[in-house]
């Protein structure tokens, strides 16, 4: 929630040093020689204490006094420490004034209703920059859909998949780490007083589901390592496996297979060892030796294969689901 805490701290302390009893060899000064009232009378040193020890004690006391002043009173000047930013509530109209049109003014954007200062990335977010469409507004949805028109540059995330929400969260972490947050945007995710709206609660639910999805996806990548892939108009498409393909190090290479992911409901190329080669979620690639560690097709063959990709039947998917339980 937007910070709304005001701290007022006042420290007051008085250092009281222990007063030693006066000795006959050091009587108190006569009344006429008494120092001004604002200055404490000197304390007589007990008999037997050398001047060196007295000097050392004095240095320690002075150091403690300086430390107290610096630590608890904020330095000798006691000037208030200025924070780089104080969180502010912005209306959509106010945020629009930070859209990068002013070459000398700050540039802000919002994501999930949180406002970030992207001024130091002006060449990207300022006028004429590739990301200028996001400046001065909350265009959360467009970060994953790529729809940069009035309908797409909106904060609403309703209907986005868990995979898309994972991508949005990656953007959010990027701005939190690389840019400074300066406030919150009222309207969609936050009320005028800074309290969250119902839309914000729905957003949190989506992000929670996305976190679960990401965990499952990472496990899926471990269980089913992806293929290496290359494409060009000249050489066509090549898929191949290695002991490091998919970013997963292992002691086997595997064979390319088309895999239907129940997490993303999409198909992708995975490398499979012989022990799992008959899994019902797998399909052999057309025009590729099923025992090969790589598959290749010319550009013309790729065009012919479009629309002919085999689909995993509902029965096979159900069978695989039952097996995984």
Coordinates of C-alpha atoms in Angstrom, one line a residue:
X1 CA 0.0 0.0 0.0
X2 CA 1.1 3.5 -0.5
X3 CA 3.2 4.6 2.5
X4 CA 1.3 7.1 4.6
X5 CA 3.4 7.0 7.7
X6 CA 4.8 10.2 9.1
X7 CA 7.5 9.7 11.6
X8 CA 8.4 12.4 14.1
X9 CA 11.3 11.5 16.4
X10 CA 12.8 13.7 19.0
X11 CA 15.8 12.6 21.0
X12 CA 16.8 14.5 24.2
X13 CA 19.6 13.2 26.4
X14 CA 21.9 14.6 29.0
X15 CA 25.3 13.1 29.6
X16 CA 25.9 13.0 33.4
X17 CA 29.4 12.2 34.4
X18 CA 30.0 10.7 37.9
X19 CA 31.2 13.4 40.3
X20 CA 34.2 12.5 42.4
X21 CA 34.6 13.6 46.0
X22 CA 37.0 16.5 46.5
X23 CA 40.3 15.7 48.1
X24 CA 42.2 18.0 50.6
X25 CA 44.8 18.5 47.9
X26 CA 42.3 19.9 45.5
X27 CA 39.8 22.2 47.3
X28 CA 37.0 23.8 45.3
X29 CA 37.8 27.3 44.0
X30 CA 36.7 30.3 46.0
X31 CA 33.3 31.8 45.2
X32 CA 34.8 34.8 43.5
X33 CA 36.5 32.6 41.0
X34 CA 33.5 30.5 40.2
X35 CA 32.9 30.0 36.5
X36 CA 29.7 31.3 34.8
X37 CA 26.5 29.4 35.7
X38 CA 26.3 27.8 32.3
X39 CA 29.6 26.0 32.7
X40 CA 29.9 23.1 35.1
X41 CA 32.6 23.4 37.8
X42 CA 35.7 21.2 37.2
X43 CA 35.7 17.9 38.9
X44 CA 38.6 17.0 41.0
X45 CA 40.5 13.9 40.1
X46 CA 40.8 11.2 42.9
X47 CA 44.2 10.9 44.4
X48 CA 46.6 8.7 42.6
X49 CA 45.1 9.2 39.0
X50 CA 47.7 10.4 36.6
X51 CA 47.2 13.3 34.2
X52 CA 47.6 10.8 31.3
X53 CA 44.6 8.8 32.5
X54 CA 42.6 12.0 32.9
X55 CA 43.4 13.0 29.4
X56 CA 42.4 9.6 28.0
X57 CA 39.1 9.7 29.9
X58 CA 38.5 13.2 28.5
X59 CA 39.1 12.1 24.9
X60 CA 36.6 9.2 25.4
X61 CA 34.0 11.5 26.8
X62 CA 34.4 13.9 23.9
X63 CA 34.2 11.1 21.3
X64 CA 31.0 9.8 22.9
X65 CA 29.5 13.3 22.8
X66 CA 30.4 13.7 19.1
X67 CA 29.0 10.2 18.3
X68 CA 25.8 11.1 20.1
X69 CA 25.4 14.3 18.1
X70 CA 26.0 12.6 14.8
X71 CA 24.0 9.5 15.3
X72 CA 21.0 10.6 17.3
X73 CA 20.7 14.2 16.2
X74 CA 21.4 13.8 12.5
X75 CA 24.7 15.7 12.4
X76 CA 25.7 19.1 13.8
X77 CA 23.6 21.0 11.4
X78 CA 20.5 18.9 12.1
X79 CA 19.2 19.6 8.6
X80 CA 16.5 17.2 7.5
X81 CA 17.8 14.3 5.3
X82 CA 16.1 14.5 1.9
X83 CA 14.8 11.3 0.4
X84 CA 15.3 10.8 -3.3
X85 CA 11.5 10.2 -3.7
X86 CA 8.4 10.5 -1.5
X87 CA 5.5 8.3 -2.7
X88 CA 2.8 10.4 -4.2
X89 CA -0.7 9.7 -5.5
X90 CA -1.1 10.7 -9.1
X91 CA -4.4 11.0 -11.0
X92 CA -4.4 9.9 -14.7
X93 CA -4.4 13.5 -15.8
X94 CA -1.4 14.3 -13.6
X95 CA 0.5 11.3 -14.8
X96 CA -0.2 12.3 -18.5
X97 CA 1.9 15.4 -18.0
X98 CA 5.0 13.1 -17.6
X99 CA 4.7 11.6 -21.1
X100 CA 8.1 12.7 -22.3
X101 CA 7.0 15.6 -24.5
X102 CA 9.0 18.0 -22.3
X103 CA 12.7 17.3 -23.2
X104 CA 13.8 18.6 -19.8
X105 CA 11.0 17.2 -17.6
X106 CA 10.8 13.8 -15.9
X107 CA 9.3 10.8 -17.7
X108 CA 7.0 8.5 -15.7
X109 CA 5.0 5.4 -16.5
X110 CA 2.8 3.1 -14.5
X111 CA 2.6 -0.7 -14.2
X112 CA 0.0 -2.5 -12.0
X113 CA -0.9 1.0 -10.8
X114 CA 2.6 1.8 -9.5
X115 CA 4.4 4.8 -11.0
X116 CA 8.0 4.6 -12.0
X117 CA 10.5 7.3 -12.9
X118 CA 12.1 6.2 -16.2
X119 CA 13.7 9.6 -16.9
X120 CA 17.2 8.2 -17.2
X121 CA 15.9 6.0 -20.0
X122 CA 14.6 9.0 -21.9
X123 CA 16.0 7.8 -25.2
X124 CA 13.6 4.8 -24.9
X125 CA 10.6 6.4 -23.1
X126 CA 10.9 10.0 -24.3
X127 CA 9.4 11.5 -27.4
X128 CA 10.3 9.4 -30.4
X129 CA 11.5 6.5 -28.3
X130 CA 10.5 2.9 -28.9
X131 CA 8.7 2.7 -25.6
X132 CA 7.2 6.2 -25.5
X133 CA 3.7 4.7 -25.9
X134 CA 3.9 3.6 -22.2
X135 CA 5.0 7.0 -20.9
X136 CA 2.4 9.1 -19.0
X137 CA 0.0 6.2 -18.5
X138 CA -0.7 2.8 -17.1
X139 CA -0.4 0.5 -20.2
X140 CA 0.0 -2.7 -18.2
X141 CA -1.9 -4.9 -20.7
X142 CA 0.2 -3.8 -23.7
X143 CA 3.4 -5.1 -22.1
X144 CA 2.3 -8.6 -22.9
X145 CA -0.2 -8.2 -25.8
X146 CA 1.8 -5.7 -27.9
X147 CA -1.3 -3.8 -28.7
X148 CA -0.1 -0.2 -28.6
X149 CA -3.4 1.6 -29.4
X150 CA -5.9 3.2 -27.1
X151 CA -7.7 -0.1 -26.5
X152 CA -4.5 -2.0 -25.7
X153 CA -2.7 0.6 -23.5
X154 CA -4.9 0.0 -20.5
X155 CA -4.2 -1.2 -16.9
X156 CA -6.8 -4.0 -17.1
X157 CA -5.4 -7.6 -17.0
X158 CA -8.7 -9.4 -17.1
X159 CA -8.6 -12.5 -19.3
X160 CA -4.8 -12.7 -19.6
X161 CA -3.3 -16.2 -19.2
X162 CA -1.0 -17.2 -16.3
X163 CA 1.9 -17.2 -18.8
X164 CA 1.1 -13.6 -19.8
X165 CA 0.9 -12.6 -16.2
X166 CA 4.3 -14.2 -15.5
X167 CA 5.7 -12.0 -18.3
X168 CA 4.0 -8.9 -16.8
X169 CA 5.5 -9.7 -13.4
X170 CA 9.0 -9.9 -15.0
X171 CA 8.5 -6.4 -16.4
X172 CA 7.4 -5.2 -12.9
X173 CA 10.5 -6.7 -11.3
X174 CA 12.6 -5.0 -14.0
X175 CA 11.2 -1.5 -13.2
X176 CA 11.4 -2.1 -9.4
X177 CA 15.1 -3.0 -9.8
X178 CA 16.3 -0.7 -12.5
X179 CA 14.1 2.4 -12.0
X180 CA 12.7 4.2 -9.0
X181 CA 9.1 4.0 -7.9
X182 CA 7.7 7.5 -7.2
X183 CA 4.1 6.8 -6.4
X184 CA 0.8 5.2 -7.2
X185 CA -1.8 5.9 -9.8
X186 CA -5.4 6.4 -8.6
X187 CA -8.4 5.2 -10.5
X188 CA -8.1 1.6 -11.6
X189 CA -6.0 -0.1 -8.9
X190 CA -6.1 2.5 -6.2
X191 CA -8.8 4.8 -4.8
X192 CA -8.2 8.5 -4.4
X193 CA -7.1 8.0 -0.8
X194 CA -4.5 5.3 -1.9
X195 CA -6.4 2.3 -0.7
X196 CA -6.6 -0.7 -3.1
X197 CA -9.7 -1.2 -5.3
X198 CA -11.4 -4.5 -6.0
X199 CA -9.4 -4.6 -9.3
X200 CA -6.2 -4.7 -7.3
X201 CA -7.4 -7.7 -5.3
X202 CA -8.2 -9.5 -8.6
X203 CA -4.7 -8.6 -9.8
X204 CA -3.1 -10.1 -6.7
X205 CA -5.1 -13.3 -7.4
X206 CA -3.8 -13.4 -11.0
X207 CA -0.2 -12.9 -9.9
X208 CA -0.6 -15.7 -7.3
X209 CA -1.8 -18.0 -10.0
X210 CA 1.0 -16.9 -12.2
X211 CA 3.5 -17.8 -9.5
X212 CA 2.1 -21.3 -9.4
X213 CA 2.2 -21.5 -13.1
X214 CA 5.9 -20.4 -13.2
X215 CA 6.8 -23.1 -10.7
X216 CA 5.1 -25.7 -12.8
X217 CA 6.7 -24.4 -15.9
X218 CA 10.2 -24.6 -14.5
X219 CA 9.6 -28.1 -13.4
X220 CA 8.2 -29.0 -16.8
X221 CA 11.4 -27.6 -18.4
X222 CA 13.5 -29.8 -16.1
X223 CA 11.4 -32.9 -16.9
X224 CA 11.2 -32.1 -20.6
X225 CA 14.3 -30.2 -21.8
X226 CA 13.7 -28.1 -24.9
X227 CA 15.4 -28.6 -28.3
X228 CA 17.9 -26.3 -29.9
X229 CA 16.4 -24.5 -32.9
X230 CA 17.6 -22.6 -36.0
X231 CA 15.7 -21.1 -38.9
X232 CA 16.6 -19.3 -42.1
X233 CA 15.1 -18.9 -45.5
X234 CA 18.1 -20.5 -47.0
X235 CA 18.6 -23.5 -44.8
X236 CA 15.1 -23.9 -43.5
X237 CA 14.4 -25.2 -40.0
X238 CA 16.6 -27.3 -37.9
X239 CA 15.8 -28.9 -34.5
X240 CA 18.5 -30.8 -32.6
X241 CA 19.3 -32.2 -29.1
X242 CA 22.4 -32.0 -27.1
X243 CA 23.4 -32.6 -23.5
X244 CA 22.8 -28.9 -22.8
X245 CA 19.8 -28.2 -25.0
X246 CA 17.0 -26.4 -23.2
X247 CA 19.5 -25.1 -20.7
X248 CA 19.3 -28.4 -18.8
X249 CA 22.6 -30.1 -18.3
X250 CA 22.4 -33.9 -18.4
X251 CA 24.3 -37.1 -19.3
X252 CA 22.1 -38.0 -22.3
X253 CA 21.3 -36.3 -25.6
X254 CA 17.7 -37.3 -26.5
X255 CA 15.6 -37.3 -29.6
X256 CA 13.4 -34.4 -30.9
X257 CA 9.7 -34.8 -30.3
X258 CA 6.7 -32.5 -30.4
X259 CA 5.4 -32.2 -26.8
X260 CA 1.9 -31.0 -25.7
X261 CA 2.2 -29.1 -22.5
X262 CA -0.7 -29.4 -20.1
X263 CA 0.6 -26.3 -18.3
X264 CA 0.6 -23.9 -21.3
X265 CA -1.8 -25.9 -23.5
X266 CA 0.8 -25.4 -26.3
X267 CA 3.2 -27.6 -28.3
X268 CA 6.9 -27.3 -28.3
X269 CA 10.0 -29.4 -29.3
X270 CA 11.5 -31.4 -26.5
X271 CA 14.4 -33.8 -26.2
X272 CA 13.4 -37.2 -24.9
X273 CA 15.4 -40.1 -23.7
X274 CA 14.5 -43.6 -24.8
X275 CA 12.9 -44.5 -21.4
X276 CA 10.1 -41.9 -22.1
X277 CA 9.9 -42.1 -25.9
X278 CA 6.4 -43.6 -25.9
X279 CA 4.8 -41.0 -23.7
X280 CA 1.3 -40.2 -25.0
X281 CA 2.0 -36.5 -24.9
X282 CA 4.7 -36.9 -27.5
X283 CA 4.4 -36.9 -31.3
X284 CA 7.0 -37.8 -33.9
X285 CA 7.9 -35.1 -36.4
X286 CA 6.9 -35.7 -40.0
X287 CA 9.8 -36.3 -42.4
X288 CA 12.3 -37.0 -39.6
X289 CA 13.9 -40.2 -38.6
X290 CA 12.4 -41.1 -35.2
X291 CA 15.8 -42.4 -34.0
X292 CA 17.7 -39.2 -35.1
X293 CA 19.1 -36.6 -32.7
X294 CA 18.2 -33.8 -35.1
X295 CA 15.5 -33.0 -37.6
X296 CA 15.8 -30.6 -40.6
X297 CA 13.4 -29.3 -43.2
X298 CA 13.7 -27.0 -46.2
X299 CA 11.7 -23.8 -46.2
X300 CA 9.3 -25.4 -48.7
X301 CA 8.8 -28.4 -46.5
X302 CA 8.1 -26.2 -43.5
X303 CA 5.3 -24.5 -45.5
X304 CA 3.8 -27.9 -46.5
X305 CA 3.9 -29.0 -42.9
X306 CA 1.9 -26.0 -41.7
X307 CA -1.6 -27.1 -41.0
X308 CA -0.6 -30.8 -40.9
X309 CA 0.8 -30.7 -37.4
X310 CA -0.7 -33.6 -35.5
X311 CA -2.8 -32.9 -32.5
X312 CA -2.8 -34.8 -29.3
X313 CA -6.2 -36.3 -28.8
X314 CA -8.3 -35.6 -25.8
X315 CA -8.1 -39.3 -24.9
X316 CA -4.3 -39.3 -24.9
X317 CA -4.2 -36.1 -22.9
X318 CA -6.6 -37.6 -20.3
X319 CA -4.6 -40.8 -20.2
X320 CA -1.4 -38.8 -19.6
X321 CA -3.1 -36.8 -16.9
X322 CA -4.2 -39.9 -15.1
X323 CA -0.7 -41.3 -15.3
X324 CA 0.8 -38.2 -13.8
X325 CA -1.5 -38.3 -10.7

